[in-house]
Amino acid sequence: METWVVPINPRHPEAGAITQGALLLRAGELVAFPTETVYGLGADALRPEAVRKIFEVKGRPPDNPIIVHIADRDLLRELAQKVPPQAFLLTGHFWPGPLTLVLPRSAAVPDEVTGGLDTLAVRMPAHPVALALIREAGAPVAAPSANRSGRPSPTTAAHVLQDLDGRIPLILDGGPTEIGVESTVLDLTGPTPVLLRPGGVTLEALQAVVGPVETKPVEGLRRRSPGTRYRHYQPQARTVLVVDPTPDLTREVIAAHRAHGQRVGLIQRGRALKATPSGIRVEVLPEEVAGYAQGLFAALRALDEAGVDVIVVEGVPPQGLGLAVMDRLRRAASEIVEGT
Ligand code: TXA
Ligand code: MG
């Protein structure tokens, strides 16, 4: 299969490109498209055979459920068996946006989407291309991140092509995504909301709207969020996370790995190192966390492409968007240096 990459204006999507995507979705095919978080790999959520293609193309474990994307709030009542008052409060504040809600599902949702769970994950993305595509398709769109399973989520169309070239018919290229980490996943099936995955909507912002949020999923819930069981965001290189970096500590970690003759890449936060050791490949990310989050997955992919053996990555404080960043880095890391 040939994969077409069609440029699309992220603010004012051209009708032609949207129609092309929507026709493919209606025909049961897959379309990759930008959201405000990362690129998604979409299928008509109400067609089981289309949803099954997502699992094949990604190499995704069949029991890992998929988020359903909607463009119309009213659809929530059709897809969820029960919509608690908290859900209306949260969607009022954060939709469209990077907040995914887990709710009891209705019979309208195929088992393929939920991995056989009795719950549904749903969000309304804040991206003109995603919203126009869903509207034109006339159906809710099931979409995981558009990477091969276990790879960092794609934040550009080029990343999607790296992973899925020849496996899907169309990528809508709306440029780099704004947020760079995936949506926040919040479970609303119990009395207290439970944070299953930190993401684009911060924990602090959620708490300001709904009050207490449980952040340590108990074992039962962990089983109900199968995605958290699998290793994620794994570059090919060994990744070493320096949680609380200082220039000296980062230099020490780099030196220790170079001593073993390994090629080292560094993801540096701001310009913390006065002098970068020569002969190592460096990706510099902004000091400020929004910029860091936006560039993180691209930096991991770039160092992998460069063929380094070890990626040393400087962490950020775990507040605000930093909580999502550190969650992804801890999952990616095969070694964690907690520091002093
Ligand atoms: O920002 C995002 O959320 C992106 C864009 C494309 O919308 N999507 C995304 O999808 O990150 P994915 O499949 O890569 O991650 C979805 C996460 C997984 O950890 C999955 O296990 C969890 O959501 N999830 C999906 N349905 C669930 C459910 N019914 N109960 C609990 N967790 C669920
Ligand atoms: Mg993913």
Coordinates of C-alpha atoms and ligand atoms in Angstrom, one line a residue:
M1 CA 0.0 0.0 0.0
E2 CA 1.2 3.5 -0.8
T3 CA 1.0 6.0 2.0
W4 CA 0.0 9.5 0.9
V5 CA 1.1 12.5 3.0
V6 CA -1.3 15.4 2.3
P7 CA -0.4 18.8 3.7
I8 CA -3.3 20.5 5.5
N9 CA -3.6 24.0 7.1
P10 CA -3.8 23.3 10.9
R11 CA -6.0 26.4 11.5
H12 CA -8.2 26.4 8.4
P13 CA -8.2 22.8 7.1
E14 CA -8.9 22.6 3.3
A15 CA -12.2 20.9 2.6
G16 CA -10.6 18.7 -0.1
A17 CA -8.1 17.0 2.3
I18 CA -10.8 16.6 5.0
T19 CA -13.1 15.0 2.5
Q20 CA -10.4 12.6 1.3
G21 CA -9.7 11.5 4.9
A22 CA -13.4 11.2 5.8
L23 CA -14.1 9.0 2.7
L24 CA -11.4 6.7 3.7
L25 CA -12.7 6.5 7.3
R26 CA -16.2 5.8 6.0
A27 CA -14.8 3.0 3.8
G28 CA -13.3 1.4 6.9
E29 CA -9.7 2.5 6.3
L30 CA -7.2 4.1 8.6
V31 CA -6.2 7.8 8.5
A32 CA -3.4 9.5 10.6
F33 CA -4.2 13.0 11.7
P34 CA -2.9 15.7 14.0
T35 CA -4.4 16.5 17.4
E36 CA -3.3 19.1 19.8
T37 CA -1.3 16.4 21.7
V38 CA 0.2 13.9 19.3
Y39 CA -0.8 12.4 15.9
G40 CA -3.6 9.9 16.1
L41 CA -4.3 6.8 13.9
G42 CA -8.0 6.9 13.3
A43 CA -10.7 4.4 12.4
D44 CA -14.5 4.6 12.4
A45 CA -15.1 3.6 16.1
L46 CA -18.4 1.9 15.3
R47 CA -16.9 -0.5 12.7
P48 CA -15.2 -3.4 14.4
E49 CA -13.3 -4.5 11.3
A50 CA -11.8 -1.0 10.9
V51 CA -10.8 -0.9 14.6
R52 CA -9.1 -4.3 14.2
K53 CA -6.8 -2.8 11.5
I54 CA -5.5 -0.3 14.1
F55 CA -4.2 -3.2 16.2
E56 CA -2.6 -5.0 13.2
V57 CA -0.9 -1.8 11.9
K58 CA 0.5 -0.7 15.2
G59 CA 1.4 -4.2 16.5
R60 CA -0.7 -3.3 19.6
P61 CA -1.7 -5.9 22.2
P62 CA -5.4 -6.7 21.6
D63 CA -6.4 -6.0 25.2
N64 CA -5.1 -2.4 25.2
P65 CA -8.2 -0.3 24.7
I66 CA -8.4 2.8 22.4
I67 CA -9.6 6.3 23.0
V68 CA -12.8 7.4 21.1
H69 CA -12.6 10.9 19.7
I70 CA -15.8 13.0 19.3
A71 CA -16.6 16.4 17.8
D72 CA -20.1 16.7 19.4
R73 CA -20.7 16.7 23.2
D74 CA -24.1 15.2 22.8
L75 CA -22.6 11.9 21.6
L76 CA -21.3 11.3 25.1
R77 CA -24.8 10.2 26.2
E78 CA -24.9 7.7 23.4
L79 CA -21.5 6.2 24.0
A80 CA -21.5 6.2 27.8
Q81 CA -24.1 4.2 29.7
K82 CA -24.0 6.8 32.5
V83 CA -22.6 10.3 32.5
P84 CA -21.9 11.4 36.1
P85 CA -22.2 15.2 37.1
Q86 CA -18.4 15.4 37.4
A87 CA -18.1 14.5 33.7
F88 CA -20.3 17.5 32.7
L89 CA -18.2 19.8 35.0
L90 CA -15.0 18.6 33.5
T91 CA -16.0 18.6 29.9
G92 CA -17.4 22.1 30.4
H93 CA -13.9 23.2 31.5
F94 CA -11.6 21.2 29.4
W95 CA -13.3 20.2 26.2
P96 CA -12.3 20.5 23.5
G97 CA -8.9 19.7 24.9
P98 CA -6.4 17.1 26.1
L99 CA -8.6 15.4 28.7
T100 CA -9.8 11.8 28.2
L101 CA -12.6 10.5 30.5
V102 CA -13.1 6.9 31.4
L103 CA -16.9 6.1 31.8
P104 CA -19.2 3.1 31.9
R105 CA -19.7 2.2 28.2
S106 CA -23.0 1.8 26.3
A107 CA -23.8 -1.1 24.0
A108 CA -23.1 1.2 21.0
V109 CA -19.3 0.7 21.6
P110 CA -17.8 -2.4 20.0
D111 CA -15.7 -4.7 22.1
E112 CA -12.7 -4.1 19.8
V113 CA -12.5 -0.5 21.0
T114 CA -12.6 -1.2 24.7
G115 CA -10.5 -4.4 24.7
G116 CA -13.6 -6.1 26.3
L117 CA -13.7 -3.7 29.3
D118 CA -17.0 -2.4 30.5
T119 CA -15.7 1.1 30.3
L120 CA -15.0 3.6 27.5
A121 CA -12.3 6.3 27.2
V122 CA -13.5 9.4 25.3
R123 CA -12.2 12.8 24.5
M124 CA -13.0 15.8 22.2
P125 CA -9.7 17.0 20.7
A126 CA -8.9 20.7 20.4
H127 CA -7.5 20.7 16.8
P128 CA -9.4 22.1 13.8
V129 CA -8.2 19.2 11.6
A130 CA -9.2 16.5 14.0
L131 CA -12.6 18.1 14.7
A132 CA -13.3 18.7 10.9
L133 CA -12.3 15.1 10.1
I134 CA -14.6 13.6 12.8
R135 CA -17.5 15.7 11.7
E136 CA -17.1 14.9 8.1
A137 CA -16.7 11.2 8.8
G138 CA -20.0 11.4 10.6
A139 CA -18.9 8.9 13.3
P140 CA -16.8 8.8 16.5
V141 CA -13.2 8.1 15.6
A142 CA -11.2 5.5 17.6
A143 CA -7.5 6.7 17.6
P144 CA -4.4 5.7 19.5
S145 CA -1.2 7.5 19.0
A146 CA 0.0 6.9 15.4
N147 CA 3.3 5.1 16.3
R148 CA 4.2 1.4 16.1
S149 CA 3.6 0.0 19.6
G150 CA 6.4 0.7 22.0
R151 CA 7.8 3.7 20.0
P152 CA 7.6 7.3 21.1
S153 CA 4.3 9.0 20.1
P154 CA 4.6 10.9 16.8
T155 CA 4.5 14.7 17.0
T156 CA 5.0 15.3 13.3
A157 CA 3.8 13.6 10.1
A158 CA 7.4 12.5 9.4
H159 CA 7.4 10.5 12.6
V160 CA 4.2 8.8 11.5
L161 CA 5.8 8.0 8.2
Q162 CA 8.9 6.6 9.9
D163 CA 6.7 4.0 11.7
L164 CA 3.7 3.4 9.4
D165 CA 4.9 4.0 5.8
G166 CA 3.3 1.5 3.5
R167 CA 0.8 0.3 6.2
I168 CA -1.8 3.1 6.0
P169 CA -3.3 5.0 3.0
L170 CA -3.2 8.6 4.3
I171 CA -1.4 11.0 6.7
L172 CA -2.9 14.5 7.1
D173 CA 0.2 16.7 7.7
G174 CA -0.8 19.6 9.8
G175 CA 2.7 20.4 11.1
P176 CA 4.2 19.7 14.5
T177 CA 1.7 19.2 17.4
E178 CA 1.4 21.9 20.0
I179 CA 1.4 20.0 23.3
G180 CA 3.7 17.1 22.5
V181 CA 2.6 14.7 25.2
E182 CA -0.7 12.7 25.2
S183 CA -4.0 13.6 26.9
T184 CA -4.6 13.2 30.6
V185 CA -6.7 10.0 31.3
L186 CA -9.1 10.3 34.2
D187 CA -11.3 7.5 35.5
L188 CA -14.8 8.6 36.6
T189 CA -16.3 5.2 37.3
G190 CA -15.8 5.4 41.1
P191 CA -16.7 8.0 43.8
T192 CA -13.3 9.8 43.5
P193 CA -11.7 10.6 40.1
V194 CA -8.6 8.5 39.5
L195 CA -5.7 9.8 37.4
L196 CA -4.7 6.9 35.1
R197 CA -2.2 8.8 32.9
P198 CA -0.9 12.4 33.5
G199 CA -1.0 14.4 30.3
G200 CA -1.9 17.7 28.7
V201 CA -4.4 18.9 31.3
T202 CA -2.4 19.2 34.6
L203 CA -3.4 17.6 37.9
E204 CA -3.5 21.0 39.5
A205 CA -6.0 22.2 36.9
L206 CA -8.2 19.1 37.5
Q207 CA -8.1 19.5 41.2
A208 CA -9.1 23.1 40.9
V209 CA -12.3 22.0 39.1
V210 CA -13.3 18.7 40.8
G211 CA -11.4 18.7 44.1
P212 CA -9.6 15.6 45.3
V213 CA -8.1 13.3 42.6
E214 CA -6.6 9.9 43.4
T215 CA -3.2 9.6 41.8
K216 CA -2.0 6.2 42.9
P217 CA -4.2 3.7 41.0
V218 CA -5.0 0.7 43.2
E219 CA -4.2 -2.7 41.7
G220 CA -7.7 -3.3 40.5
L221 CA -7.8 -0.1 38.5
R222 CA -4.3 -0.7 37.1
R223 CA -5.7 -3.9 35.6
R224 CA -8.6 -1.8 34.2
S225 CA -6.1 0.5 32.4
P226 CA -4.1 -2.0 30.5
G227 CA -2.0 0.6 28.7
T228 CA -0.1 1.3 31.9
R229 CA 1.1 -2.4 32.0
Y230 CA 3.1 -2.2 28.8
R231 CA 6.4 -0.5 28.4
H232 CA 6.1 2.7 26.4
Y233 CA 8.0 5.3 24.6
Q234 CA 11.0 3.0 24.2
P235 CA 13.7 4.3 21.9
Q236 CA 16.1 1.6 20.6
A237 CA 19.0 3.1 22.6
R238 CA 19.3 2.5 26.3
T239 CA 17.8 5.5 28.1
V240 CA 19.2 6.9 31.3
L241 CA 17.1 9.4 33.1
V242 CA 18.8 12.0 35.4
V243 CA 15.8 13.0 37.6
D244 CA 17.2 16.1 39.2
P245 CA 20.1 17.1 37.0
T246 CA 23.0 19.4 37.9
P247 CA 25.8 20.2 35.3
D248 CA 28.2 18.1 37.4
L249 CA 25.8 15.1 37.7
T250 CA 24.9 15.0 34.0
R251 CA 28.6 15.2 33.1
E252 CA 29.4 12.4 35.5
V253 CA 26.7 10.1 34.0
I254 CA 27.9 10.9 30.5
A255 CA 31.5 10.1 31.4
A256 CA 30.5 6.8 33.1
H257 CA 28.9 5.6 29.9
R258 CA 31.6 6.9 27.6
A259 CA 34.1 5.0 29.6
H260 CA 32.5 1.8 28.3
G261 CA 33.1 2.9 24.7
Q262 CA 29.5 3.6 24.1
R263 CA 28.2 6.4 21.8
V264 CA 26.2 8.8 24.0
G265 CA 23.4 11.2 23.1
L266 CA 22.2 13.9 25.5
I267 CA 18.8 15.5 25.9
Q268 CA 19.7 18.7 27.7
R269 CA 17.2 20.9 29.5
G270 CA 18.0 24.5 28.8
R271 CA 21.7 25.3 28.7
A272 CA 22.5 23.7 32.0
L273 CA 25.9 22.3 30.9
K274 CA 28.4 25.1 30.5
A275 CA 30.6 23.0 28.3
T276 CA 29.2 20.0 26.5
P277 CA 31.7 17.2 26.4
S278 CA 32.9 16.9 22.8
G279 CA 31.9 14.0 20.5
I280 CA 28.5 13.5 21.9
R281 CA 25.3 14.2 20.1
V282 CA 23.1 16.8 21.9
E283 CA 19.5 17.8 21.6
V284 CA 18.7 20.9 23.5
L285 CA 15.2 21.4 24.8
P286 CA 13.8 24.6 26.3
E287 CA 14.1 25.0 30.0
E288 CA 10.5 26.0 30.3
V289 CA 8.3 22.8 30.6
A290 CA 5.8 23.5 27.8
G291 CA 8.6 23.8 25.3
Y292 CA 10.4 20.7 26.8
A293 CA 7.2 18.6 26.5
Q294 CA 6.6 19.7 22.9
G295 CA 10.1 18.7 21.8
L296 CA 10.7 15.6 23.9
F297 CA 9.5 12.8 21.6
A298 CA 11.2 14.3 18.5
A299 CA 14.4 14.5 20.5
L300 CA 14.2 10.8 21.5
R301 CA 13.6 9.9 17.9
A302 CA 16.4 12.1 16.6
L303 CA 19.0 10.5 18.9
D304 CA 17.7 7.0 17.9
E305 CA 18.1 7.9 14.2
A306 CA 21.7 9.1 15.0
G307 CA 22.4 5.6 16.2
V308 CA 23.7 6.3 19.7
D309 CA 23.9 3.4 22.2
V310 CA 22.8 5.5 25.2
I311 CA 20.5 8.4 25.6
V312 CA 21.1 10.5 28.7
V313 CA 18.1 12.7 29.4
E314 CA 17.8 15.5 31.9
G315 CA 14.4 15.5 33.8
V316 CA 12.1 18.3 34.8
P317 CA 10.4 19.1 38.1
P318 CA 7.2 16.9 38.4
Q319 CA 4.7 19.8 38.6
G320 CA 2.2 21.0 36.0
L321 CA 3.0 19.5 32.6
G322 CA 6.2 18.2 34.2
L323 CA 4.2 15.3 35.8
A324 CA 3.3 14.0 32.3
V325 CA 6.9 14.5 31.0
M326 CA 8.4 12.6 34.0
D327 CA 5.8 9.8 33.6
R328 CA 6.9 9.3 30.0
L329 CA 10.6 9.5 30.8
R330 CA 10.3 7.0 33.6
R331 CA 8.6 4.6 31.3
A332 CA 11.2 5.1 28.6
A333 CA 14.2 4.7 31.0
S334 CA 16.1 1.5 31.5
E335 CA 18.2 3.3 34.2
I336 CA 17.1 6.1 36.6
V337 CA 19.6 8.3 38.4
E338 CA 17.7 9.8 41.3
G339 CA 20.6 12.1 42.3
T340 CA 21.2 13.4 45.8
Ligands
TXA1 O1 -3.5 12.5 23.4 C1 -4.0 11.3 23.3 O2 -4.6 10.8 24.1 C2 -3.6 10.6 21.9 C3 -4.4 11.3 20.8 C4 -4.2 10.6 19.5 O3 -5.7 11.5 21.2 N1 -4.1 9.2 22.0 C5 -3.4 8.3 22.8 O4 -3.9 7.0 22.6 O5 -2.5 8.6 23.5 P1 -3.1 5.7 23.2 O6 -3.9 4.6 22.7 O7 -1.7 5.8 22.7 O8 -3.3 5.8 24.7 C6 -4.5 5.6 25.3 C7 -4.4 5.2 26.7 C8 -3.8 3.8 26.9 O9 -3.0 3.9 28.1 C9 -5.1 3.0 27.2 O10 -4.8 1.8 28.0 C10 -5.9 4.0 28.0 O11 -5.7 5.2 27.3 N2 -7.3 3.6 27.9 C11 -8.1 3.5 26.7 N3 -9.3 3.1 27.0 C12 -9.4 2.9 28.3 C13 -10.4 2.4 29.3 N4 -11.6 2.0 28.9 N5 -10.1 2.3 30.6 C14 -8.8 2.7 31.0 N6 -7.8 3.1 30.2 C15 -8.1 3.2 28.9
MG2 MG 0.3 5.5 22.6

